[in-house]
mmCIF file of C-alpha atoms in Angstrom:
data_model
loop_
_atom_site.group_PDB
_atom_site.id
_atom_site.type_symbol
_atom_site.label_atom_id
_atom_site.label_comp_id
_atom_site.label_asym_id
_atom_site.label_seq_id
_atom_site.Cartn_x
_atom_site.Cartn_y
_atom_site.Cartn_z
ATOM 1 C CA ILE Q 1 53.347 -82.907 175.091
ATOM 2 C CA ILE Q 2 55.785 -85.639 174.247
ATOM 3 C CA LYS Q 3 57.915 -84.988 171.175
ATOM 4 C CA THR Q 4 57.945 -88.132 169.070
ATOM 5 C CA LYS Q 5 60.664 -89.288 166.707
ATOM 6 C CA LYS Q 6 59.424 -90.193 163.302
ATOM 7 C CA PHE Q 7 60.378 -93.709 161.964
ATOM 8 C CA SER Q 8 60.122 -95.223 158.488
ATOM 9 C CA GLU Q 9 56.979 -96.992 157.237
ATOM 10 C CA ILE Q 10 58.840 -100.178 157.566
ATOM 11 C CA ILE Q 11 59.682 -99.766 161.229
ATOM 12 C CA ASN Q 12 56.116 -98.525 161.948
ATOM 13 C CA LYS Q 13 54.754 -101.661 160.294
ATOM 14 C CA ILE Q 14 57.243 -104.076 162.070
ATOM 15 C CA SER Q 15 57.162 -102.695 165.630
ATOM 16 C CA PRO Q 16 54.767 -100.018 167.008
ATOM 17 C CA ASP Q 17 55.784 -101.087 170.427
ATOM 18 C CA PHE Q 18 59.361 -100.266 169.698
ATOM 19 C CA ILE Q 19 58.334 -96.784 168.590
ATOM 20 C CA ASN Q 20 56.298 -96.183 171.675
ATOM 21 C CA ILE Q 21 58.998 -97.364 174.123
ATOM 22 C CA TYR Q 22 61.758 -95.515 172.259
ATOM 23 C CA ASN Q 23 59.723 -92.256 172.379
ATOM 24 C CA GLN Q 24 59.058 -92.700 175.972
ATOM 25 C CA ALA Q 25 62.762 -93.157 176.660
ATOM 26 C CA GLU Q 26 63.536 -90.058 174.601
ATOM 27 C CA HIS Q 27 61.034 -88.153 176.675
ATOM 28 C CA ALA Q 28 62.624 -89.391 179.803
ATOM 29 C CA GLU Q 29 66.058 -88.274 178.453
ATOM 30 C CA SER Q 30 64.605 -84.854 177.424
ATOM 31 C CA ILE Q 31 63.391 -84.083 180.931
ATOM 32 C CA GLY Q 32 66.673 -85.146 182.579
ATOM 33 C CA LEU Q 33 65.746 -88.632 183.736
ATOM 34 C CA ASP Q 34 69.182 -89.897 182.830
ATOM 35 C CA SER Q 35 69.089 -92.761 185.299
ATOM 36 C CA ILE Q 36 66.097 -94.448 183.509
ATOM 37 C CA CYS Q 37 66.178 -93.502 179.874
ATOM 38 C CA GLY Q 38 68.929 -95.939 179.022
ATOM 39 C CA VAL Q 39 66.759 -98.730 180.434
ATOM 40 C CA GLY Q 40 64.040 -97.651 178.076
ATOM 41 C CA PHE Q 41 66.225 -97.509 175.054
ATOM 42 C CA ARG Q 42 67.516 -100.993 175.886
ATOM 43 C CA LYS Q 43 63.953 -102.259 176.185
ATOM 44 C CA SER Q 44 62.929 -100.626 172.857
ATOM 45 C CA LEU Q 45 65.843 -102.497 171.124
ATOM 46 C CA GLU Q 46 64.654 -105.800 172.560
ATOM 47 C CA PHE Q 47 61.096 -105.190 171.209
ATOM 48 C CA LEU Q 48 62.429 -104.074 167.725
ATOM 49 C CA MET Q 49 64.676 -107.104 167.358
ATOM 50 C CA LYS Q 50 62.047 -109.692 168.508
ATOM 51 C CA ASP Q 51 59.332 -108.008 166.449
ATOM 52 C CA TYR Q 52 61.558 -107.982 163.393
ATOM 53 C CA THR Q 53 62.431 -111.620 163.891
ATOM 54 C CA ILE Q 54 58.782 -112.483 164.163
ATOM 55 C CA TYR Q 55 58.002 -110.408 161.028
ATOM 56 C CA LYS Q 56 60.703 -112.415 159.183
ATOM 57 C CA ILE Q 57 59.292 -115.722 160.446
ATOM 58 C CA ASN Q 58 55.828 -114.716 159.307
ATOM 59 C CA ASP Q 59 57.500 -113.886 155.890
ATOM 60 C CA ASN Q 60 58.840 -117.458 155.838
ATOM 61 C CA GLU Q 61 62.458 -116.329 155.963
ATOM 62 C CA TYR Q 62 63.513 -118.798 158.671
ATOM 63 C CA SER Q 63 63.154 -122.477 159.025
ATOM 64 C CA PHE Q 64 64.600 -124.750 161.668
ATOM 65 C CA LYS Q 65 64.296 -128.372 162.249
ATOM 66 C CA ASP Q 66 63.678 -129.990 165.567
ATOM 67 C CA LYS Q 67 65.939 -132.761 167.021
ATOM 68 C CA ASN Q 68 63.835 -135.273 165.040
ATOM 69 C CA GLY Q 69 64.387 -133.490 161.702
ATOM 70 C CA LYS Q 70 60.880 -132.239 161.578
ATOM 71 C CA GLU Q 71 60.470 -128.665 160.365
ATOM 72 C CA ASN Q 72 59.274 -126.266 163.137
ATOM 73 C CA SER Q 73 56.075 -124.371 162.465
ATOM 74 C CA ASN Q 74 56.104 -120.628 162.394
ATOM 75 C CA ASP Q 75 54.050 -120.635 165.627
ATOM 76 C CA ASP Q 76 56.711 -122.731 167.341
ATOM 77 C CA LEU Q 77 59.409 -120.351 166.090
ATOM 78 C CA ILE Q 78 57.523 -117.300 167.281
ATOM 79 C CA LYS Q 79 57.019 -118.888 170.759
ATOM 80 C CA ASP Q 80 60.766 -119.515 170.843
ATOM 81 C CA VAL Q 81 61.590 -115.961 169.907
ATOM 82 C CA LYS Q 82 59.458 -114.539 172.640
ATOM 83 C CA LYS Q 83 61.232 -116.616 175.242
ATOM 84 C CA LEU Q 84 64.780 -116.279 173.991
ATOM 85 C CA PHE Q 85 67.240 -113.919 175.832
ATOM 86 C CA LEU Q 86 68.433 -111.274 173.407
ATOM 87 C CA GLY Q 87 71.947 -112.627 173.064
ATOM 88 C CA ASN Q 88 70.592 -116.090 172.142
ATOM 89 C CA LEU Q 89 68.242 -114.504 169.627
ATOM 90 C CA PHE Q 90 71.246 -112.908 167.925
ATOM 91 C CA LYS Q 91 73.181 -116.195 167.860
ATOM 92 C CA LYS Q 92 70.281 -118.116 166.440
ATOM 93 C CA TYR Q 93 68.907 -115.646 163.868
ATOM 94 C CA TYR Q 94 71.604 -113.043 163.220
ATOM 95 C CA SER Q 95 75.000 -114.566 163.590
ATOM 96 C CA ASN Q 96 77.611 -113.128 161.200
ATOM 97 C CA THR Q 97 75.369 -110.262 160.147
ATOM 98 C CA GLU Q 98 75.997 -106.514 160.580
ATOM 99 C CA LEU Q 99 72.465 -106.140 161.957
ATOM 100 C CA GLY Q 100 73.200 -108.744 164.578
ATOM 101 C CA GLU Q 101 76.506 -107.130 165.458
ATOM 102 C CA ALA Q 102 75.030 -103.678 165.884
ATOM 103 C CA ALA Q 103 72.191 -104.990 167.970
ATOM 104 C CA ARG Q 104 74.599 -107.087 170.122
ATOM 105 C CA LEU Q 105 76.828 -104.082 170.791
ATOM 106 C CA ALA Q 106 73.823 -101.890 171.624
ATOM 107 C CA THR Q 107 72.594 -104.549 174.067
ATOM 108 C CA TYR Q 108 75.920 -104.456 175.866
ATOM 109 C CA ILE Q 109 75.572 -100.734 176.351
ATOM 110 C CA GLY Q 110 71.903 -101.019 177.223
ATOM 111 C CA ASN Q 111 72.673 -103.704 179.822
ATOM 112 C CA ASP Q 112 75.223 -101.301 181.389
ATOM 113 C CA GLU Q 113 72.429 -98.765 181.663
ATOM 114 C CA THR Q 114 70.321 -101.318 183.484
ATOM 115 C CA HIS Q 115 72.774 -103.142 185.781
ATOM 116 C CA TYR Q 116 74.574 -102.033 188.925
ATOM 117 C CA THR Q 117 78.065 -102.359 187.553
ATOM 118 C CA LYS Q 118 79.059 -100.998 184.191
ATOM 119 C CA VAL Q 119 81.320 -103.087 181.966
ATOM 120 C CA TRP Q 120 81.764 -100.487 179.162
ATOM 121 C CA GLU Q 121 82.671 -97.441 181.222
ATOM 122 C CA ASP Q 122 83.310 -95.164 178.196
ATOM 123 C CA PHE Q 123 79.933 -95.740 176.647
ATOM 124 C CA ASN Q 124 76.558 -94.287 177.534
ATOM 125 C CA VAL Q 125 73.095 -93.441 176.087
ATOM 126 C CA VAL Q 126 74.646 -91.425 173.196
ATOM 127 C CA GLN Q 127 76.412 -94.496 171.814
ATOM 128 C CA LEU Q 128 73.393 -96.737 172.642
ATOM 129 C CA LYS Q 129 71.104 -94.490 170.535
ATOM 130 C CA ALA Q 130 73.684 -94.372 167.678
ATOM 131 C CA LEU Q 131 73.810 -98.189 167.653
ATOM 132 C CA ILE Q 132 69.965 -98.420 167.726
ATOM 133 C CA ASN Q 133 69.958 -96.045 164.801
ATOM 134 C CA THR Q 134 72.325 -98.392 162.981
ATOM 135 C CA VAL Q 135 69.986 -101.287 163.716
ATOM 136 C CA ILE Q 136 67.128 -99.292 162.305
ATOM 137 C CA TYR Q 137 69.192 -98.418 159.222
ATOM 138 C CA LYS Q 138 70.045 -102.024 158.648
ATOM 139 C CA ILE Q 139 66.431 -103.170 158.935
ATOM 140 C CA ASP Q 140 65.202 -100.387 156.623
ATOM 141 C CA SER Q 141 67.873 -101.286 154.058
ATOM 142 C CA VAL Q 142 67.266 -105.022 154.023
ATOM 143 C CA GLU Q 143 63.499 -104.572 153.805
ATOM 144 C CA GLN Q 144 63.692 -101.822 151.090
ATOM 145 C CA LEU Q 145 65.920 -103.985 148.969
ATOM 146 C CA LYS Q 146 63.534 -106.943 149.472
ATOM 147 C CA LYS Q 147 60.709 -104.822 148.368
ATOM 148 C CA PHE Q 148 62.442 -103.615 145.113
ATOM 149 C CA LYS Q 149 63.620 -107.139 144.364
ATOM 150 C CA LYS Q 150 60.047 -108.496 144.668
ATOM 151 C CA ILE Q 151 58.724 -105.677 142.358
ATOM 152 C CA MET Q 152 61.512 -105.832 139.808
ATOM 153 C CA THR Q 153 61.981 -109.637 139.616
ATOM 154 C CA LYS Q 154 59.830 -110.976 136.788
#
């Protein structure tokens, strides 16, 4: 039996894939698979951030113009998000935000869990999970506030 972490209604709505991957990574960690659980946490972060970006695009929170000054369609933006490397996603959609900063730092640690050579020797899965929790908190906070503003703005 795999113990599953419970996430908010908002996170459940935005990224069921994130939850599935995150819980698999936690299970790997719980049974001592310390060489692969970090890779799973890193993958879960990528799904969460891309799914959240797509969620926001579908909510018409982003608009970009192409080189000819024409507005990109949501479908075009979503295709772009799916192809972008995570670092480029942060630059394009989350520059100068605490959410983007937390996700970027988590990605660094997650990459260390994936690659042969570690850049951030003093960090590991513990800090990676803490930063992912910060990302979750930031998403929950933004979406909760947006919900209340919509209800209370008349």
